Coordinates of C-alpha atoms and ligand atoms in Angstrom, one line a residue:
X1 CA 98.5 96.4 93.5
X2 CA 96.8 98.8 90.9
X3 CA 95.4 102.2 90.7
X4 CA 92.0 100.9 89.0
X5 CA 89.0 102.7 90.8
X6 CA 91.4 104.4 93.1
X7 CA 90.1 107.9 93.9
X8 CA 93.1 110.4 93.4
X9 CA 92.9 114.1 93.8
X10 CA 95.6 115.6 91.6
X11 CA 96.7 119.0 92.9
X12 CA 98.5 121.1 90.5
X13 CA 100.6 124.2 91.9
X14 CA 102.3 127.0 90.2
X15 CA 105.4 126.1 88.3
X16 CA 106.4 125.5 84.7
X17 CA 106.2 121.7 85.5
X18 CA 102.6 121.9 85.5
X19 CA 102.6 121.1 81.9
X20 CA 104.0 117.8 83.1
X21 CA 101.0 117.4 85.5
X22 CA 98.9 117.0 82.0
X23 CA 100.7 114.2 81.1
X24 CA 100.6 112.8 84.8
X25 CA 96.7 113.2 84.8
X26 CA 96.5 111.1 81.7
X27 CA 98.6 108.3 82.9
X28 CA 96.6 108.3 86.2
X29 CA 93.2 107.9 84.1
X30 CA 94.9 105.2 81.7
X31 CA 95.6 103.3 84.6
X32 CA 92.3 103.2 86.0
X33 CA 92.4 106.0 88.6
X34 CA 89.2 108.3 88.9
X35 CA 91.1 111.6 89.0
X36 CA 89.7 114.9 90.5
X37 CA 91.8 117.9 89.5
X38 CA 92.5 121.1 92.0
X39 CA 94.5 123.9 90.7
X40 CA 95.9 126.9 92.6
X41 CA 95.6 130.2 91.1
X42 CA 99.0 130.3 90.2
X43 CA 98.8 126.7 88.3
X44 CA 96.2 128.4 86.2
X45 CA 98.7 130.9 85.0
X46 CA 100.7 127.9 83.3
X47 CA 97.8 125.5 82.2
X48 CA 94.3 126.1 81.8
X49 CA 91.7 124.2 83.8
X50 CA 90.2 123.1 80.4
X51 CA 93.2 120.9 79.7
X52 CA 93.0 118.9 83.0
X53 CA 89.0 118.7 82.5
X54 CA 89.4 117.1 79.1
X55 CA 92.0 114.7 80.3
X56 CA 90.4 113.8 83.7
X57 CA 86.6 114.1 82.4
X58 CA 85.8 116.0 85.4
X59 CA 85.4 119.8 86.1
X60 CA 88.4 121.0 87.7
X61 CA 88.2 122.6 91.1
X62 CA 90.1 125.9 91.6
X63 CA 88.2 127.5 94.6
X64 CA 87.0 127.5 98.1
X65 CA 84.4 129.8 97.3
X66 CA 82.7 128.3 94.4
X67 CA 79.0 128.7 94.7
X68 CA 78.3 125.7 92.6
X69 CA 80.0 123.4 94.7
X70 CA 77.4 122.4 97.1
X71 CA 77.1 123.0 100.8
X72 CA 80.4 124.7 101.2
X73 CA 82.0 121.7 102.7
X74 CA 83.6 120.3 99.6
X75 CA 87.1 120.1 101.2
X76 CA 85.8 117.6 103.8
X77 CA 83.6 115.6 101.4
X78 CA 86.4 115.6 98.8
X79 CA 89.1 114.6 101.3
X80 CA 87.1 112.1 102.9
X81 CA 86.3 110.3 99.5
X82 CA 89.8 110.2 98.4
X83 CA 92.1 107.3 98.5
X84 CA 95.3 109.3 97.8
X85 CA 96.0 113.1 97.6
X86 CA 98.9 113.8 95.0
X87 CA 100.4 117.3 94.6
X88 CA 102.3 117.4 91.3
X89 CA 104.1 119.8 90.7
X90 CA 104.5 121.2 94.3
X91 CA 106.2 124.4 94.4
X92 CA 108.5 125.6 97.1
X93 CA 105.9 127.9 98.4
X94 CA 103.1 125.2 98.6
X95 CA 105.9 123.0 100.5
X96 CA 106.2 126.0 102.8
X97 CA 102.6 126.1 103.2
X98 CA 102.0 122.5 104.1
X99 CA 104.8 122.5 106.4
X100 CA 103.2 125.3 108.1
X101 CA 99.5 123.7 107.9
X102 CA 98.2 126.7 106.2
X103 CA 94.6 126.5 104.5
X104 CA 94.2 129.5 102.5
X105 CA 93.0 128.0 99.1
X106 CA 91.1 125.0 98.2
X107 CA 94.2 122.7 97.7
X108 CA 96.1 123.6 101.0
X109 CA 92.5 123.2 102.7
X110 CA 92.2 119.9 101.3
X111 CA 95.8 118.8 102.3
X112 CA 94.9 120.0 105.9
X113 CA 91.4 118.3 105.9
X114 CA 92.6 115.0 104.5
X115 CA 92.6 111.4 106.1
X116 CA 94.1 109.8 103.1
X117 CA 97.9 109.8 102.4
X118 CA 99.5 112.9 101.0
X119 CA 102.2 112.8 98.3
X120 CA 104.1 115.6 96.9
X121 CA 106.5 115.8 93.7
X122 CA 108.4 118.8 94.4
X123 CA 109.3 121.0 91.2
X124 CA 111.5 124.3 91.5
X125 CA 114.7 125.9 90.7
X126 CA 117.8 124.2 92.2
X127 CA 118.7 127.2 94.6
X128 CA 115.2 127.3 95.8
X129 CA 115.4 123.6 96.5
X130 CA 118.6 123.8 98.2
X131 CA 117.5 126.8 100.2
X132 CA 117.6 126.1 104.0
X133 CA 114.1 127.0 104.4
X134 CA 113.0 124.5 101.6
X135 CA 115.2 121.9 103.1
X136 CA 113.5 122.8 106.8
X137 CA 110.2 122.4 105.4
X138 CA 110.9 119.1 104.1
X139 CA 111.9 117.7 107.3
X140 CA 108.9 118.7 108.6
X141 CA 106.8 117.0 106.0
X142 CA 108.9 113.7 106.3
X143 CA 107.9 114.2 110.0
X144 CA 104.4 114.7 109.3
X145 CA 104.3 111.6 107.2
X146 CA 104.1 113.4 103.5
X147 CA 105.5 111.4 101.1
X148 CA 108.2 113.1 99.0
X149 CA 108.4 111.8 95.5
X150 CA 111.8 113.3 93.9
X151 CA 112.8 115.7 92.9
X152 CA 115.1 114.5 89.9
X153 CA 118.2 116.4 88.8
X154 CA 119.0 117.6 85.7
X155 CA 118.6 120.5 83.2
X156 CA 116.0 123.0 84.4
X157 CA 113.6 125.0 82.6
X158 CA 115.7 128.1 83.8
X159 CA 118.7 126.7 82.0
X160 CA 120.4 125.8 85.1
X161 CA 121.3 122.1 85.8
X162 CA 121.1 120.6 89.2
X163 CA 118.2 118.7 91.7
X164 CA 114.7 120.4 91.4
X165 CA 113.0 118.9 88.3
X166 CA 109.8 117.2 88.8
X167 CA 109.9 113.5 88.3
X168 CA 108.8 112.1 85.0
X169 CA 105.0 111.5 85.0
X170 CA 105.8 107.8 84.7
X171 CA 107.8 107.5 87.5
X172 CA 105.3 109.3 89.8
X173 CA 102.6 106.8 88.7
X174 CA 105.0 103.8 89.3
X175 CA 105.4 105.0 92.9
X176 CA 101.7 105.4 93.8
X177 CA 100.5 101.8 94.3
X178 CA 103.1 101.5 97.4
X179 CA 101.7 104.4 99.0
X180 CA 97.8 103.5 98.3
X181 CA 97.4 100.3 99.9
X182 CA 98.7 99.2 103.5
X183 CA 101.5 96.9 101.8
X184 CA 102.8 94.0 103.9
X185 CA 105.7 96.3 105.1
X186 CA 103.5 99.4 106.1
X187 CA 104.7 101.0 109.1
X188 CA 108.3 99.4 109.1
X189 CA 111.4 101.0 108.8
X190 CA 113.6 99.5 106.2
X191 CA 117.4 100.6 106.2
X192 CA 119.5 99.7 103.1
X193 CA 122.9 100.2 102.0
X194 CA 124.0 100.2 98.6
X195 CA 126.8 100.9 96.0
X196 CA 130.5 101.0 96.3
X197 CA 132.4 103.1 99.1
X198 CA 135.3 105.4 98.1
X199 CA 138.4 105.4 100.5
X200 CA 140.5 108.5 99.8
X201 CA 144.4 107.9 99.4
X202 CA 145.1 111.6 98.7
X203 CA 142.7 114.6 97.9
X204 CA 142.4 113.3 94.0
X205 CA 142.7 109.6 94.3
X206 CA 141.2 106.7 96.4
X207 CA 140.3 103.0 96.4
X208 CA 136.9 102.0 95.4
X209 CA 135.0 98.8 93.6
X210 CA 132.8 98.1 90.6
X211 CA 129.5 98.1 92.3
X212 CA 127.2 100.0 90.4
X213 CA 124.3 100.4 93.1
X214 CA 121.7 99.1 90.9
X215 CA 121.0 96.1 93.1
X216 CA 120.6 98.0 96.3
X217 CA 118.5 100.6 94.6
X218 CA 116.0 97.8 93.1
X219 CA 115.9 96.7 97.0
X220 CA 114.9 99.9 97.9
X221 CA 112.3 100.4 95.4
X222 CA 110.8 96.7 96.3
X223 CA 110.8 97.6 100.0
X224 CA 109.2 100.9 99.1
X225 CA 106.4 99.1 96.9
X226 CA 105.7 97.0 99.8
X227 CA 104.7 99.9 101.8
X228 CA 108.2 100.2 103.9
X229 CA 109.5 103.5 105.2
X230 CA 112.8 103.3 103.4
X231 CA 116.1 104.9 103.9
X232 CA 118.7 104.2 101.6
X233 CA 122.5 104.9 102.6
X234 CA 124.2 105.0 99.4
X235 CA 127.8 105.2 98.2
X236 CA 128.9 107.0 95.1
X237 CA 126.5 106.0 92.1
X238 CA 125.2 107.8 89.1
X239 CA 121.5 106.4 90.0
X240 CA 118.3 108.5 90.9
X241 CA 116.8 107.4 94.1
X242 CA 113.5 105.3 93.7
X243 CA 110.3 107.3 94.2
X244 CA 109.5 107.6 97.9
X245 CA 112.9 106.5 99.2
X246 CA 115.0 108.7 101.3
X247 CA 118.7 108.7 100.6
X248 CA 121.7 109.7 102.6
X249 CA 124.8 110.0 100.5
X250 CA 128.1 109.0 101.7
X251 CA 131.7 108.1 100.4
X252 CA 133.5 106.1 102.9
X253 CA 132.8 103.0 105.0
X254 CA 133.4 105.1 107.8
X255 CA 130.6 107.5 106.6
X256 CA 128.4 104.7 105.8
X257 CA 128.9 103.2 109.1
X258 CA 128.0 106.4 110.9
X259 CA 124.9 107.2 108.9
X260 CA 123.6 103.3 109.3
X261 CA 124.0 103.9 113.2
X262 CA 122.4 107.3 113.2
X263 CA 119.4 105.9 111.2
X264 CA 118.8 103.0 113.7
X265 CA 116.6 101.7 115.0
X266 CA 114.8 99.9 112.1
X267 CA 112.8 96.8 111.7
X268 CA 114.9 95.5 108.8
X269 CA 118.6 96.1 107.8
X270 CA 119.6 95.1 104.2
X271 CA 123.3 95.6 103.7
X272 CA 123.9 95.5 99.7
X273 CA 126.5 97.8 99.7
X274 CA 129.9 96.7 98.6
X275 CA 131.7 98.1 101.6
X276 CA 135.6 98.5 101.3
X277 CA 137.2 96.2 103.7
X278 CA 140.3 98.6 104.2
X279 CA 141.0 102.1 104.2
X280 CA 144.2 104.0 103.9
X281 CA 145.7 104.6 107.1
X282 CA 146.9 108.3 106.9
X283 CA 145.2 110.1 103.8
X284 CA 147.7 112.4 102.3
X285 CA 146.8 115.9 102.8
X286 CA 148.2 116.8 99.4
X287 CA 148.5 114.7 95.9
X288 CA 151.0 112.3 96.4
X289 CA 153.8 113.1 93.7
X290 CA 154.8 110.6 91.1
X291 CA 158.2 109.1 91.8
X292 CA 160.2 105.9 90.3
X293 CA 160.5 104.6 94.1
X294 CA 157.8 101.7 95.0
X295 CA 154.9 103.6 96.9
X296 CA 153.6 101.4 99.9
X297 CA 150.2 102.4 101.2
X298 CA 149.2 101.1 104.8
X299 CA 145.6 99.8 104.6
X300 CA 143.7 99.1 107.8
X301 CA 140.5 97.5 108.3
X302 CA 136.9 99.2 108.2
X303 CA 134.2 98.3 110.6
X304 CA 132.1 95.4 109.5
X305 CA 128.8 97.5 109.4
X306 CA 126.4 94.4 109.1
X307 CA 128.1 92.3 111.6
X308 CA 128.0 95.2 114.2
X309 CA 124.1 96.0 113.4
X310 CA 123.6 92.2 113.6
X311 CA 125.1 91.8 117.0
X312 CA 123.3 94.8 118.7
X313 CA 121.0 93.9 121.6
X314 CA 117.8 95.2 119.6
X315 CA 119.2 94.1 116.1
X316 CA 116.7 94.6 113.1
X317 CA 116.0 91.6 110.9
X318 CA 119.6 91.5 109.0
X319 CA 120.0 90.7 105.4
X320 CA 123.5 90.5 104.1
X321 CA 124.8 90.1 100.3
X322 CA 127.8 88.1 99.4
X323 CA 129.4 88.6 95.9
X324 CA 131.9 85.6 95.6
X325 CA 134.0 84.8 92.5
X326 CA 134.2 81.1 93.4
X327 CA 132.9 78.5 95.8
X328 CA 129.7 80.6 96.4
X329 CA 127.5 78.5 98.3
X330 CA 130.2 77.4 100.9
X331 CA 131.8 80.8 101.3
X332 CA 128.2 82.5 101.5
X333 CA 126.7 80.2 104.2
X334 CA 129.9 80.6 106.1
X335 CA 129.4 84.3 106.1
X336 CA 125.7 84.0 106.9
X337 CA 126.7 81.9 110.1
X338 CA 129.8 84.2 110.9
X339 CA 127.8 87.5 110.9
X340 CA 124.8 85.9 112.4
X341 CA 122.1 86.6 109.8
X342 CA 118.8 85.1 109.3
X343 CA 119.0 85.7 105.6
X344 CA 121.9 86.0 103.1
X345 CA 121.7 86.7 99.4
X346 CA 124.8 85.2 97.4
X347 CA 125.7 85.9 94.0
X348 CA 128.7 85.4 91.6
X349 CA 130.5 89.0 91.7
X350 CA 131.7 88.3 87.9
X351 CA 127.9 87.7 86.7
X352 CA 126.4 90.6 88.9
X353 CA 128.6 93.6 89.3
X354 CA 127.5 96.7 87.2
X355 CA 124.9 94.2 85.2
X356 CA 121.1 95.0 84.8
X357 CA 120.4 91.3 85.7
X358 CA 121.5 88.9 88.5
X359 CA 121.2 85.2 89.6
X360 CA 120.8 85.1 93.2
X361 CA 120.9 82.2 95.7
X362 CA 119.2 82.8 99.2
X363 CA 120.8 81.2 102.3
X364 CA 118.6 80.8 105.3
X365 CA 118.0 78.4 108.4
X366 CA 116.0 76.3 105.9
X367 CA 118.7 76.1 103.5
X368 CA 119.4 77.4 99.8
X369 CA 116.7 79.0 97.5
X370 CA 117.7 79.5 93.9
X371 CA 116.5 82.6 92.2
X372 CA 117.1 82.2 88.3
X373 CA 118.7 85.0 86.5
X374 CA 116.3 88.2 86.1
X375 CA 116.6 91.8 86.2
X376 CA 117.5 93.4 89.4
X377 CA 114.1 94.7 90.3
X378 CA 112.3 91.2 90.0
X379 CA 115.1 89.8 92.2
X380 CA 114.5 92.5 94.5
X381 CA 111.0 92.0 94.8
X382 CA 111.4 88.2 95.2
X383 CA 113.8 88.8 97.9
X384 CA 111.3 91.1 99.6
X385 CA 108.7 88.3 99.5
X386 CA 111.2 85.9 100.6
X387 CA 112.1 88.1 103.8
X388 CA 108.2 88.8 104.4
X389 CA 108.1 85.0 105.0
X390 CA 110.7 84.9 107.5
X391 CA 110.2 88.1 109.5
Ligands
C5P1 O1 132.4 90.0 104.8 P1 132.0 90.5 103.2 O2 132.3 91.9 103.0 O3 131.8 89.7 102.3 O4 130.3 90.7 103.7 C1 129.3 91.2 102.7 C2 128.3 91.7 103.4 O5 128.6 92.4 104.5 C3 127.3 92.8 102.6 O6 126.2 92.5 103.1 C4 127.9 94.0 103.0 O7 127.2 95.3 102.7 C5 128.2 93.8 104.4 N1 129.5 94.5 105.0 C6 129.4 95.5 105.6 N2 130.6 96.4 106.2 C7 131.9 95.9 105.8 C8 132.0 94.9 104.8 C9 130.7 94.3 104.6 O8 128.3 95.9 106.2 N3 132.6 96.8 106.2

């Protein structure tokens, strides 16, 4: 998958992140794309069209009413010709406009007239991002099949810290090939669990495990690259969701269980999360005070999310993960059979947990397939390729 010769309309709206769009434009051109920049009036308050003209090698379009633009149907011609419309940065105001289907300037008109995929990279103050209206608009955009890339969290131009920063230009460029071509998983929903779970003991303490979420997030990225609509149900991690992936944050196994069931049906379910097998029977309402007496915690089993999903009458294609500390082949294959899975990924816990690389063994009805040690994204892509052969 490549951006070479792809016709991309880069829409720039008014926000301080417009300066990052210059770098984005440069990277797109470097990747071989033919970039036509369209700026809103507000965007031109932040960066001049000349900057983008120099970087894209094409005059920037700014108005629906430009007499020089031929027969007055530029919005139709341009959008018909494009492989992708990317709005970066997308301000809160522009997202609102898109959600409403308004067309009162060139860029919003292009978005409405388009026949190609539309991706937006939101950028705004964290309160504007969290505002009920913005979140409502985003839900509408998801429903309208607009791909939302980011935003990232961190320090903002206004000095505040939180979600709302535009993704880095390089991250946006990485996400685009998956949106452009109808990948092998195009039109398919892939539901993924990732990370550890956290089972509360009292308001300040809990049981968790050493899972970092790296493998699950890599699988989510690989599935998105293959064109799937990916929902990532994630336990607590410090990772950013891959571009184009919708993440649902959960803490406990019970929350993960509920979130997964709510997201079904899907064509594929990949359970990468290290779900706690037990939770505390009765979570203390207040912090448990220290005492010299031994403390006994009563643990009860959590629901096995994967086994439950795999047993549903309209079960998705289910993939399990098994981290073992010994007898990998024996335990993993037994787990695959017990949970009735067409595919299970085994690894040695001590070699994998928290690491950037992994050595995997895939177990399916044909037997066993080894994936020698490589970084987790490479492994995740190989896993998706293998899965594609089976579904
Ligand atoms: O049985 P075990 O926990 O070793 O199985 C691991 C696999 O089952 C993983 O794919 C994990 O995500 C999934 N699992 C689950 N719900 C649980 C426990 C494990 O989905 N409660």
